Amino acid sequence: MIPDLRKKFNESFTKERYEAFLKDLDSRHPGAIEFRIAETPVFVPSSFGKKVIDACENIVDVITDPVFKRVTDRSIPKTDFVPNENDRAHMIAFDFGVCENESGELEPQLIEMQGFPTLFGFQVYYPSILKKHFDIPGNFSQFLGEYEEDSYLRDLRSVIVGNEQVENTILLEIKPHEQKTRIDFYCTQDYLGIQPVCITELMQEGKQLFYLKDGIKTRVKRIYNRVIFDDLYAQKDKLGKYVDITQDLDVEWVPHPNWFYRISKFTLPFIRHPYVPKTFFLDEIKQIPNDLQNYVLKPLFSFAGQGVLIDVKKEDIEKVKDPGDWILQKKVKYADVIKTPDDPAKAEIRIMYLWKDGWDRPKPAINLARLSKGKMIGVRYNQDKSWVGGSVALFEK
């Protein structure tokens, strides 16, 4: 995206430097990085960065509108509703494809959003190692707005731990030490001191929850929630007994599980912006478009790209039994924007927001990027390819 920087980076790149970087990256928690790390960051010019943030802020206007919770109430499945919801999603992620418009210009296009955590810890650690091994100009950073590492970690701690003690705050997940994103859990523990805890390890007494910290039964007052209900139900039979987190429990949630549904694919049809593809609830479409090749069919209640149909046919739509739980979204054209030693790569940038108690609005804080040479972004679409995988966007300051 910045030709001079791209040329300089590619010319100085060697397999040896990349392997030394990966070895260093793996050294803090050996074997914990299970996803592929791309050979390069994404260099983002300030002009493109402004477009991305402008789009995010427009969406934030929708999320902070007083009617937002009312219109998204039906997004929460009755089986997954959790009591004691608060008034904000402490963490929000916006996924943008780097796309090409009809005039051949680069622009962001929103792909998805989530009121749920992502790699808020790993994206501090990983770029710091990247900068040790590759020549990155000083005016490029993974941090957004006025954030730098210290101020970011202060606010991250404030969002996750709040006014509680560290030992009374946990990161809750399903088998956290088996998750592909476990490196983020470990980095979060390094920076904040909170322990990853499996949902099967929770102990309940009345409305109170406990866990073992260094062998000592310890009260849980605040939960940094990483549990996705789809994942929980898929593994239910293998887990055995676990606490039902949809009960009325005496804990604070960060973010509250209901926000996973409120800020999601469900939100897309409510947004009107040049950088947000037109999206429709399937049950509200009066007539199936004739140009279905220009649309993507997505289930509302799934994660990690599961169930998405890229090449949609009329019979696919007619087969859907619950059209209220699906959306039809206009396709976007990802740009072959990252020059690599062979085929160019496409890029997706995830803008990550923090929303502290007391703030009227969330703030853009940090980001991650993913590079792809396949039909979709993701590991399963990029087998046996190089210069693809997890990355970071370094924004021009």
CSV table of C-alpha atoms in Angstrom, one decimal:
chain,number,residue,atom,x,y,z
A,1,MET,CA,0.0,0.0,0.0
A,2,ILE,CA,3.1,2.2,0.3
A,3,PRO,CA,5.2,1.3,-2.7
A,4,ASP,CA,8.5,2.5,-1.5
A,5,LEU,CA,8.2,0.8,1.9
A,6,ARG,CA,7.0,-2.4,0.3
A,7,LYS,CA,9.9,-2.5,-2.2
A,8,LYS,CA,12.4,-1.8,0.6
A,9,PHE,CA,10.9,-4.5,2.9
A,10,ASN,CA,10.7,-7.1,0.2
A,11,GLU,CA,14.3,-6.5,-1.0
A,12,SER,CA,15.7,-6.8,2.5
A,13,PHE,CA,13.6,-9.9,3.3
A,14,THR,CA,15.5,-13.2,3.7
A,15,LYS,CA,14.2,-16.6,4.8
A,16,GLU,CA,16.9,-16.6,7.5
A,17,ARG,CA,15.6,-13.3,9.0
A,18,TYR,CA,12.1,-14.6,8.9
A,19,GLU,CA,13.0,-17.9,10.6
A,20,ALA,CA,15.0,-16.0,13.3
A,21,PHE,CA,12.0,-13.8,13.9
A,22,LEU,CA,9.7,-16.8,14.3
A,23,LYS,CA,12.1,-18.5,16.7
A,24,ASP,CA,12.3,-15.3,18.8
A,25,LEU,CA,8.5,-14.9,18.7
A,26,ASP,CA,8.0,-18.5,19.9
A,27,SER,CA,10.5,-18.2,22.7
A,28,ARG,CA,8.3,-16.7,25.3
A,29,HIS,CA,5.7,-19.5,25.2
A,30,PRO,CA,7.2,-22.3,23.1
A,31,GLY,CA,4.7,-24.1,20.9
A,32,ALA,CA,1.8,-21.8,21.8
A,33,ILE,CA,1.5,-20.2,18.3
A,34,GLU,CA,-0.5,-22.6,16.3
A,35,PHE,CA,-1.6,-20.3,13.4
A,36,ARG,CA,0.7,-19.3,10.6
A,37,ILE,CA,2.5,-15.9,11.0
A,38,ALA,CA,2.8,-14.0,7.7
A,39,GLU,CA,6.2,-12.9,6.4
A,40,THR,CA,5.2,-9.3,6.3
A,41,PRO,CA,3.2,-6.6,8.1
A,42,VAL,CA,0.8,-4.3,6.2
A,43,PHE,CA,2.0,-0.7,5.8
A,44,VAL,CA,-1.0,1.6,5.9
A,45,PRO,CA,-0.8,5.2,4.7
A,46,SER,CA,-2.5,7.8,6.8
A,47,SER,CA,-5.0,8.5,4.0
A,48,PHE,CA,-6.3,4.9,4.1
A,49,GLY,CA,-6.1,4.8,7.9
A,50,LYS,CA,-8.4,7.8,8.0
A,51,LYS,CA,-11.0,6.1,5.8
A,52,VAL,CA,-11.0,3.0,8.1
A,53,ILE,CA,-11.5,5.0,11.3
A,54,ASP,CA,-14.2,7.2,9.7
A,55,ALA,CA,-16.1,4.1,8.8
A,56,CYS,CA,-15.7,2.7,12.3
A,57,GLU,CA,-16.9,5.9,14.0
A,58,ASN,CA,-20.0,5.9,11.8
A,59,ILE,CA,-20.8,2.4,13.0
A,60,VAL,CA,-20.1,3.4,16.6
A,61,ASP,CA,-22.7,6.1,16.1
A,62,VAL,CA,-25.2,3.3,15.4
A,63,ILE,CA,-24.0,1.2,18.3
A,64,THR,CA,-24.3,4.2,20.8
A,65,ASP,CA,-27.7,5.2,19.6
A,66,PRO,CA,-30.3,4.8,22.4
A,67,VAL,CA,-32.5,2.5,20.2
A,68,PHE,CA,-29.6,0.1,19.4
A,69,LYS,CA,-30.3,-2.4,22.2
A,70,ARG,CA,-34.0,-2.4,21.5
A,71,VAL,CA,-33.6,-3.2,17.8
A,72,THR,CA,-30.9,-5.9,18.5
A,73,ASP,CA,-32.9,-7.7,21.3
A,74,ARG,CA,-34.0,-10.4,18.8
A,75,SER,CA,-30.3,-11.1,17.9
A,76,ILE,CA,-29.8,-13.0,21.2
A,77,PRO,CA,-31.0,-16.6,21.1
A,78,LYS,CA,-33.2,-17.4,24.1
A,79,THR,CA,-31.0,-20.3,25.0
A,80,ASP,CA,-27.9,-18.1,25.2
A,81,PHE,CA,-29.4,-15.0,27.0
A,82,VAL,CA,-27.3,-14.1,30.0
A,83,PRO,CA,-28.8,-11.9,32.8
A,84,ASN,CA,-27.3,-8.7,34.2
A,85,GLU,CA,-26.2,-7.2,30.9
A,86,ASN,CA,-24.3,-3.9,31.1
A,87,ASP,CA,-24.7,-0.8,28.9
A,88,ARG,CA,-21.6,-1.3,26.7
A,89,ALA,CA,-19.5,-3.8,24.8
A,90,HIS,CA,-16.1,-3.4,26.5
A,91,MET,CA,-14.4,-4.6,23.3
A,92,ILE,CA,-15.4,-4.3,19.7
A,93,ALA,CA,-13.7,-5.5,16.5
A,94,PHE,CA,-14.4,-4.3,13.0
A,95,ASP,CA,-13.0,-6.4,10.1
A,96,PHE,CA,-12.3,-4.6,6.9
A,97,GLY,CA,-11.1,-6.0,3.5
A,98,VAL,CA,-8.6,-3.8,1.6
A,99,CYS,CA,-10.7,-3.5,-1.6
A,100,GLU,CA,-10.7,-1.9,-5.0
A,101,ASN,CA,-13.6,0.3,-6.0
A,102,GLU,CA,-14.9,0.7,-9.6
A,103,SER,CA,-12.4,3.5,-10.2
A,104,GLY,CA,-9.5,1.2,-9.2
A,105,GLU,CA,-8.9,3.1,-5.9
A,106,LEU,CA,-8.2,1.3,-2.6
A,107,GLU,CA,-10.8,1.6,0.0
A,108,PRO,CA,-11.9,-0.4,3.1
A,109,GLN,CA,-15.0,-2.5,3.1
A,110,LEU,CA,-16.5,-3.9,6.3
A,111,ILE,CA,-16.7,-7.7,6.2
A,112,GLU,CA,-17.9,-8.4,9.8
A,113,MET,CA,-17.9,-7.0,13.3
A,114,GLN,CA,-18.0,-8.5,16.8
A,115,GLY,CA,-18.8,-7.3,20.3
A,116,PHE,CA,-16.3,-9.8,21.6
A,117,PRO,CA,-12.5,-10.0,22.4
A,118,THR,CA,-9.8,-10.9,19.9
A,119,LEU,CA,-6.0,-10.8,20.2
A,120,PHE,CA,-5.8,-7.8,22.4
A,121,GLY,CA,-2.7,-9.2,24.2
A,122,PHE,CA,-0.8,-10.9,21.4
A,123,GLN,CA,-0.9,-7.8,19.1
A,124,VAL,CA,1.2,-5.9,21.7
A,125,TYR,CA,3.8,-8.6,21.9
A,126,TYR,CA,4.1,-9.8,18.3
A,127,PRO,CA,4.9,-6.4,16.6
A,128,SER,CA,7.5,-5.7,19.3
A,129,ILE,CA,9.4,-8.8,18.1
A,130,LEU,CA,8.8,-8.0,14.5
A,131,LYS,CA,10.5,-4.6,14.9
A,132,LYS,CA,13.6,-6.3,16.4
A,133,HIS,CA,14.1,-8.4,13.2
A,134,PHE,CA,12.9,-6.1,10.4
A,135,ASP,CA,13.5,-2.5,9.6
A,136,ILE,CA,10.2,-0.7,10.4
A,137,PRO,CA,10.1,3.1,10.2
A,138,GLY,CA,9.6,4.8,13.6
A,139,ASN,CA,6.4,6.6,12.5
A,140,PHE,CA,4.5,3.4,11.9
A,141,SER,CA,2.6,1.6,14.8
A,142,GLN,CA,0.0,-1.0,15.5
A,143,PHE,CA,-1.5,1.3,18.1
A,144,LEU,CA,-4.3,3.7,17.0
A,145,GLY,CA,-5.2,7.2,18.0
A,146,GLU,CA,-3.0,8.6,20.7
A,147,TYR,CA,-2.2,5.1,22.1
A,148,GLU,CA,1.3,3.9,22.7
A,149,GLU,CA,2.2,0.6,24.5
A,150,ASP,CA,2.1,2.0,28.1
A,151,SER,CA,-1.2,3.9,27.7
A,152,TYR,CA,-2.8,1.0,25.8
A,153,LEU,CA,-1.9,-1.5,28.5
A,154,ARG,CA,-3.2,0.8,31.2
A,155,ASP,CA,-6.6,1.1,29.5
A,156,LEU,CA,-6.6,-2.6,28.7
A,157,ARG,CA,-6.1,-3.4,32.4
A,158,SER,CA,-8.8,-0.9,33.3
A,159,VAL,CA,-11.3,-2.5,30.9
A,160,ILE,CA,-10.6,-6.1,31.9
A,161,VAL,CA,-9.8,-5.9,35.6
A,162,GLY,CA,-11.8,-2.8,36.4
A,163,ASN,CA,-11.9,-2.0,40.1
A,164,GLU,CA,-11.4,-5.6,41.2
A,165,GLN,CA,-8.2,-7.3,42.3
A,166,VAL,CA,-6.3,-9.3,39.6
A,167,GLU,CA,-6.8,-12.6,41.5
A,168,ASN,CA,-10.6,-12.1,41.4
A,169,THR,CA,-10.5,-11.6,37.6
A,170,ILE,CA,-10.2,-14.6,35.2
A,171,LEU,CA,-10.0,-15.2,31.5
A,172,LEU,CA,-12.8,-17.8,30.8
A,173,GLU,CA,-12.6,-20.1,27.9
A,174,ILE,CA,-13.3,-23.7,26.9
A,175,LYS,CA,-10.1,-25.8,27.3
A,176,PRO,CA,-8.0,-22.6,27.0
A,177,HIS,CA,-4.7,-24.5,26.7
A,178,GLU,CA,-6.0,-26.3,23.6
A,179,GLN,CA,-7.3,-23.2,21.7
A,180,LYS,CA,-5.4,-22.0,18.6
A,181,THR,CA,-5.5,-18.5,20.1
A,182,ARG,CA,-4.0,-19.6,23.4
A,183,ILE,CA,-0.9,-17.4,22.8
A,184,ASP,CA,-3.2,-14.4,23.3
A,185,PHE,CA,-4.3,-15.8,26.6
A,186,TYR,CA,-0.7,-16.2,27.8
A,187,CYS,CA,0.3,-12.8,26.6
A,188,THR,CA,-2.8,-11.3,28.4
A,189,GLN,CA,-1.6,-13.1,31.6
A,190,ASP,CA,1.9,-11.8,31.1
A,191,TYR,CA,0.7,-8.2,30.8
A,192,LEU,CA,-2.2,-8.2,33.3
A,193,GLY,CA,-1.7,-11.2,35.6
A,194,ILE,CA,-5.1,-12.8,35.0
A,195,GLN,CA,-5.3,-16.6,34.8
A,196,PRO,CA,-6.9,-18.5,31.9
A,197,VAL,CA,-9.5,-20.8,33.4
A,198,CYS,CA,-11.6,-23.6,31.7
A,199,ILE,CA,-15.3,-23.4,32.1
A,200,THR,CA,-15.1,-26.9,33.6
A,201,GLU,CA,-12.8,-25.6,36.4
A,202,LEU,CA,-15.3,-23.1,37.8
A,203,MET,CA,-17.0,-24.0,41.1
A,204,GLN,CA,-20.4,-22.6,42.1
A,205,GLU,CA,-21.8,-21.8,45.5
A,206,GLY,CA,-25.2,-20.1,45.2
A,207,LYS,CA,-24.7,-17.2,42.9
A,208,GLN,CA,-20.9,-17.0,43.5
A,209,LEU,CA,-18.2,-18.6,41.4
A,210,PHE,CA,-14.7,-19.8,42.5
A,211,TYR,CA,-11.6,-21.2,40.9
A,212,LEU,CA,-8.3,-22.5,42.1
A,213,LYS,CA,-5.4,-20.1,42.0
A,214,ASP,CA,-2.1,-21.7,43.1
A,215,GLY,CA,-4.2,-24.4,44.7
A,216,ILE,CA,-6.2,-21.9,46.8
A,217,LYS,CA,-10.0,-21.6,46.3
A,218,THR,CA,-10.5,-18.0,45.0
A,219,ARG,CA,-13.6,-15.9,44.4
A,220,VAL,CA,-14.3,-14.9,40.8
A,221,LYS,CA,-15.8,-11.4,40.6
A,222,ARG,CA,-15.0,-10.4,37.1
A,223,ILE,CA,-14.8,-12.6,33.9
A,224,TYR,CA,-12.9,-11.7,30.8
A,225,ASN,CA,-15.2,-13.8,28.6
A,226,ARG,CA,-13.8,-15.8,25.7
A,227,VAL,CA,-16.6,-18.5,25.6
A,228,ILE,CA,-18.6,-18.7,22.4
A,229,PHE,CA,-21.8,-20.6,22.9
A,230,ASP,CA,-21.6,-22.4,19.4
A,231,ASP,CA,-18.2,-23.7,20.5
A,232,LEU,CA,-19.5,-24.7,23.9
A,233,TYR,CA,-22.4,-26.7,22.5
A,234,ALA,CA,-20.2,-28.4,19.9
A,235,GLN,CA,-17.9,-29.7,22.7
A,236,LYS,CA,-20.7,-30.3,25.3
A,237,ASP,CA,-20.5,-34.1,25.3
A,238,LYS,CA,-16.7,-34.1,25.7
A,239,LEU,CA,-16.6,-31.6,28.5
A,240,GLY,CA,-18.6,-33.3,31.2
A,241,LYS,CA,-20.0,-31.2,34.0
A,242,TYR,CA,-19.6,-27.4,33.8
A,243,VAL,CA,-21.2,-24.3,35.3
A,244,ASP,CA,-24.2,-22.9,33.3
A,245,ILE,CA,-23.1,-19.3,32.6
A,246,THR,CA,-26.6,-18.3,31.5
A,247,GLN,CA,-27.7,-18.3,35.2
A,248,ASP,CA,-28.1,-15.1,37.3
A,249,LEU,CA,-24.6,-15.1,38.7
A,250,ASP,CA,-22.8,-12.6,41.0
A,251,VAL,CA,-20.1,-11.7,38.5
A,252,GLU,CA,-19.2,-8.8,36.2
A,253,TRP,CA,-18.7,-9.7,32.5
A,254,VAL,CA,-16.1,-8.2,30.2
A,255,PRO,CA,-17.6,-8.0,27.7
A,256,HIS,CA,-21.1,-9.3,28.6
A,257,PRO,CA,-21.9,-12.4,26.5
A,258,ASN,CA,-25.1,-10.7,25.0
A,259,TRP,CA,-22.9,-8.2,23.1
A,260,PHE,CA,-21.5,-11.1,21.0
A,261,TYR,CA,-24.9,-11.2,19.3
A,262,ARG,CA,-25.9,-7.6,19.4
A,263,ILE,CA,-22.7,-6.4,17.6
A,264,SER,CA,-22.3,-9.1,14.9
A,265,LYS,CA,-23.4,-9.9,11.4
A,266,PHE,CA,-26.9,-9.1,12.8
A,267,THR,CA,-25.9,-5.4,12.9
A,268,LEU,CA,-24.9,-5.1,9.3
A,269,PRO,CA,-28.3,-4.5,7.7
A,270,PHE,CA,-28.8,-1.4,10.0
A,271,ILE,CA,-25.7,0.4,8.7
A,272,ARG,CA,-25.6,2.7,5.7
A,273,HIS,CA,-22.1,3.8,4.7
A,274,PRO,CA,-20.0,3.8,1.5
A,275,TYR,CA,-17.5,1.4,3.2
A,276,VAL,CA,-20.2,-1.0,4.4
A,277,PRO,CA,-21.5,-3.4,1.7
A,278,LYS,CA,-25.3,-3.5,1.4
A,279,THR,CA,-26.6,-6.3,3.6
A,280,PHE,CA,-30.2,-7.7,4.0
A,281,PHE,CA,-31.9,-10.1,6.4
A,282,LEU,CA,-32.9,-13.0,4.2
A,283,ASP,CA,-36.5,-13.0,5.5
A,284,GLU,CA,-36.9,-9.4,4.5
A,285,ILE,CA,-36.0,-9.9,0.8
A,286,LYS,CA,-39.1,-9.7,-1.4
A,287,GLN,CA,-37.4,-10.9,-4.5
A,288,ILE,CA,-34.2,-12.8,-4.9
A,289,PRO,CA,-31.6,-10.7,-6.8
A,290,ASN,CA,-30.9,-11.8,-10.4
A,291,ASP,CA,-27.2,-11.1,-9.9
A,292,LEU,CA,-26.6,-13.6,-7.0
A,293,GLN,CA,-23.0,-14.0,-8.2
A,294,ASN,CA,-22.4,-10.6,-6.5
A,295,TYR,CA,-23.6,-11.7,-3.1
A,296,VAL,CA,-22.4,-13.8,-0.2
A,297,LEU,CA,-24.9,-15.8,2.0
A,298,LYS,CA,-24.0,-15.9,5.7
A,299,PRO,CA,-25.5,-17.5,8.8
A,300,LEU,CA,-26.0,-15.0,11.6
A,301,PHE,CA,-25.1,-17.4,14.4
A,302,SER,CA,-21.8,-19.0,13.5
A,303,PHE,CA,-18.1,-18.0,13.9
A,304,ALA,CA,-14.8,-18.4,12.1
A,305,GLY,CA,-16.4,-18.3,8.7
A,306,GLN,CA,-18.4,-21.5,9.2
A,307,GLY,CA,-21.4,-21.9,6.9
A,308,VAL,CA,-20.6,-19.0,4.6
A,309,LEU,CA,-21.5,-19.5,0.9
A,310,ILE,CA,-19.4,-17.6,-1.5
A,311,ASP,CA,-20.9,-18.9,-4.8
A,312,VAL,CA,-24.6,-18.4,-4.0
A,313,LYS,CA,-27.3,-20.1,-6.1
A,314,LYS,CA,-31.1,-19.5,-6.0
A,315,GLU,CA,-31.6,-23.1,-4.7
A,316,ASP,CA,-29.3,-22.3,-1.8
A,317,ILE,CA,-31.6,-19.6,-0.7
A,318,GLU,CA,-34.7,-21.6,-1.2
A,319,LYS,CA,-33.3,-24.4,0.9
A,320,VAL,CA,-32.8,-22.1,4.0
A,321,LYS,CA,-35.3,-23.2,6.6
A,322,ASP,CA,-34.8,-20.2,9.0
A,323,PRO,CA,-34.3,-17.1,6.7
A,324,GLY,CA,-34.5,-14.8,9.7
A,325,ASP,CA,-31.1,-16.2,10.8
A,326,TRP,CA,-29.3,-15.5,7.6
A,327,ILE,CA,-28.1,-12.4,5.7
A,328,LEU,CA,-27.3,-11.7,2.1
A,329,GLN,CA,-24.4,-9.4,1.7
A,330,LYS,CA,-23.0,-7.7,-1.4
A,331,LYS,CA,-19.6,-9.1,-2.4
A,332,VAL,CA,-16.6,-6.9,-2.3
A,333,LYS,CA,-13.5,-7.1,-4.5
A,334,TYR,CA,-10.4,-7.7,-2.4
A,335,ALA,CA,-7.4,-6.0,-3.9
A,336,ASP,CA,-4.2,-7.9,-4.7
A,337,VAL,CA,-2.5,-5.3,-2.7
A,338,ILE,CA,0.5,-6.9,-1.1
A,339,LYS,CA,3.4,-7.6,-3.5
A,340,THR,CA,5.2,-10.8,-2.6
A,341,PRO,CA,7.9,-12.9,-4.3
A,342,ASP,CA,5.2,-14.8,-6.2
A,343,ASP,CA,1.5,-14.0,-6.3
A,344,PRO,CA,0.2,-10.9,-4.6
A,345,ALA,CA,-1.7,-11.2,-1.3
A,346,LYS,CA,-5.0,-9.8,-0.2
A,347,ALA,CA,-5.4,-8.2,3.2
A,348,GLU,CA,-8.0,-7.9,5.9
A,349,ILE,CA,-7.5,-5.4,8.8
A,350,ARG,CA,-9.3,-5.8,12.1
A,351,ILE,CA,-9.7,-2.5,14.0
A,352,MET,CA,-10.0,-3.2,17.8
A,353,TYR,CA,-11.8,-0.8,20.1
A,354,LEU,CA,-11.8,-0.5,23.9
A,355,TRP,CA,-14.8,0.9,25.8
A,356,LYS,CA,-14.0,1.7,29.4
A,357,ASP,CA,-16.7,2.2,32.0
A,358,GLY,CA,-17.4,6.0,32.1
A,359,TRP,CA,-16.7,6.6,28.5
A,360,ASP,CA,-19.5,7.8,26.2
A,361,ARG,CA,-17.9,6.0,23.2
A,362,PRO,CA,-15.4,3.3,22.6
A,363,LYS,CA,-11.9,4.3,21.3
A,364,PRO,CA,-9.8,2.7,18.5
A,365,ALA,CA,-6.8,1.1,20.2
A,366,ILE,CA,-4.9,-1.6,18.3
A,367,ASN,CA,-5.3,-3.9,15.3
A,368,LEU,CA,-4.4,-7.1,13.6
A,369,ALA,CA,-4.2,-8.1,10.0
A,370,ARG,CA,-4.6,-11.3,8.0
A,371,LEU,CA,-3.1,-12.0,4.6
A,372,SER,CA,-4.6,-14.4,2.1
A,373,LYS,CA,-4.1,-15.7,-1.5
A,374,GLY,CA,-7.2,-17.9,-1.3
A,375,LYS,CA,-10.9,-17.3,-2.0
A,376,MET,CA,-11.4,-16.4,1.7
A,377,ILE,CA,-9.3,-15.1,4.5
A,378,GLY,CA,-8.3,-17.9,6.8
A,379,VAL,CA,-5.8,-20.8,7.3
A,380,ARG,CA,-8.0,-23.4,5.6
A,381,TYR,CA,-8.0,-21.4,2.4
A,382,ASN,CA,-4.3,-20.8,2.2
A,383,GLN,CA,-2.7,-24.3,2.5
A,384,ASP,CA,0.8,-24.6,1.2
A,385,LYS,CA,1.1,-20.8,0.4
A,386,SER,CA,3.7,-18.3,1.7
A,387,TRP,CA,3.3,-14.7,2.7
A,388,VAL,CA,-0.1,-15.4,4.1
A,389,GLY,CA,-1.5,-15.8,7.7
A,390,GLY,CA,-1.6,-13.7,10.8
A,391,SER,CA,-0.1,-10.2,10.6
A,392,VAL,CA,-0.4,-6.6,11.8
A,393,ALA,CA,-1.2,-3.3,10.1
A,394,LEU,CA,1.3,-0.7,10.8
A,395,PHE,CA,-0.4,2.7,10.5
A,396,GLU,CA,1.4,5.8,9.4
A,397,LYS,CA,1.4,8.3,12.2
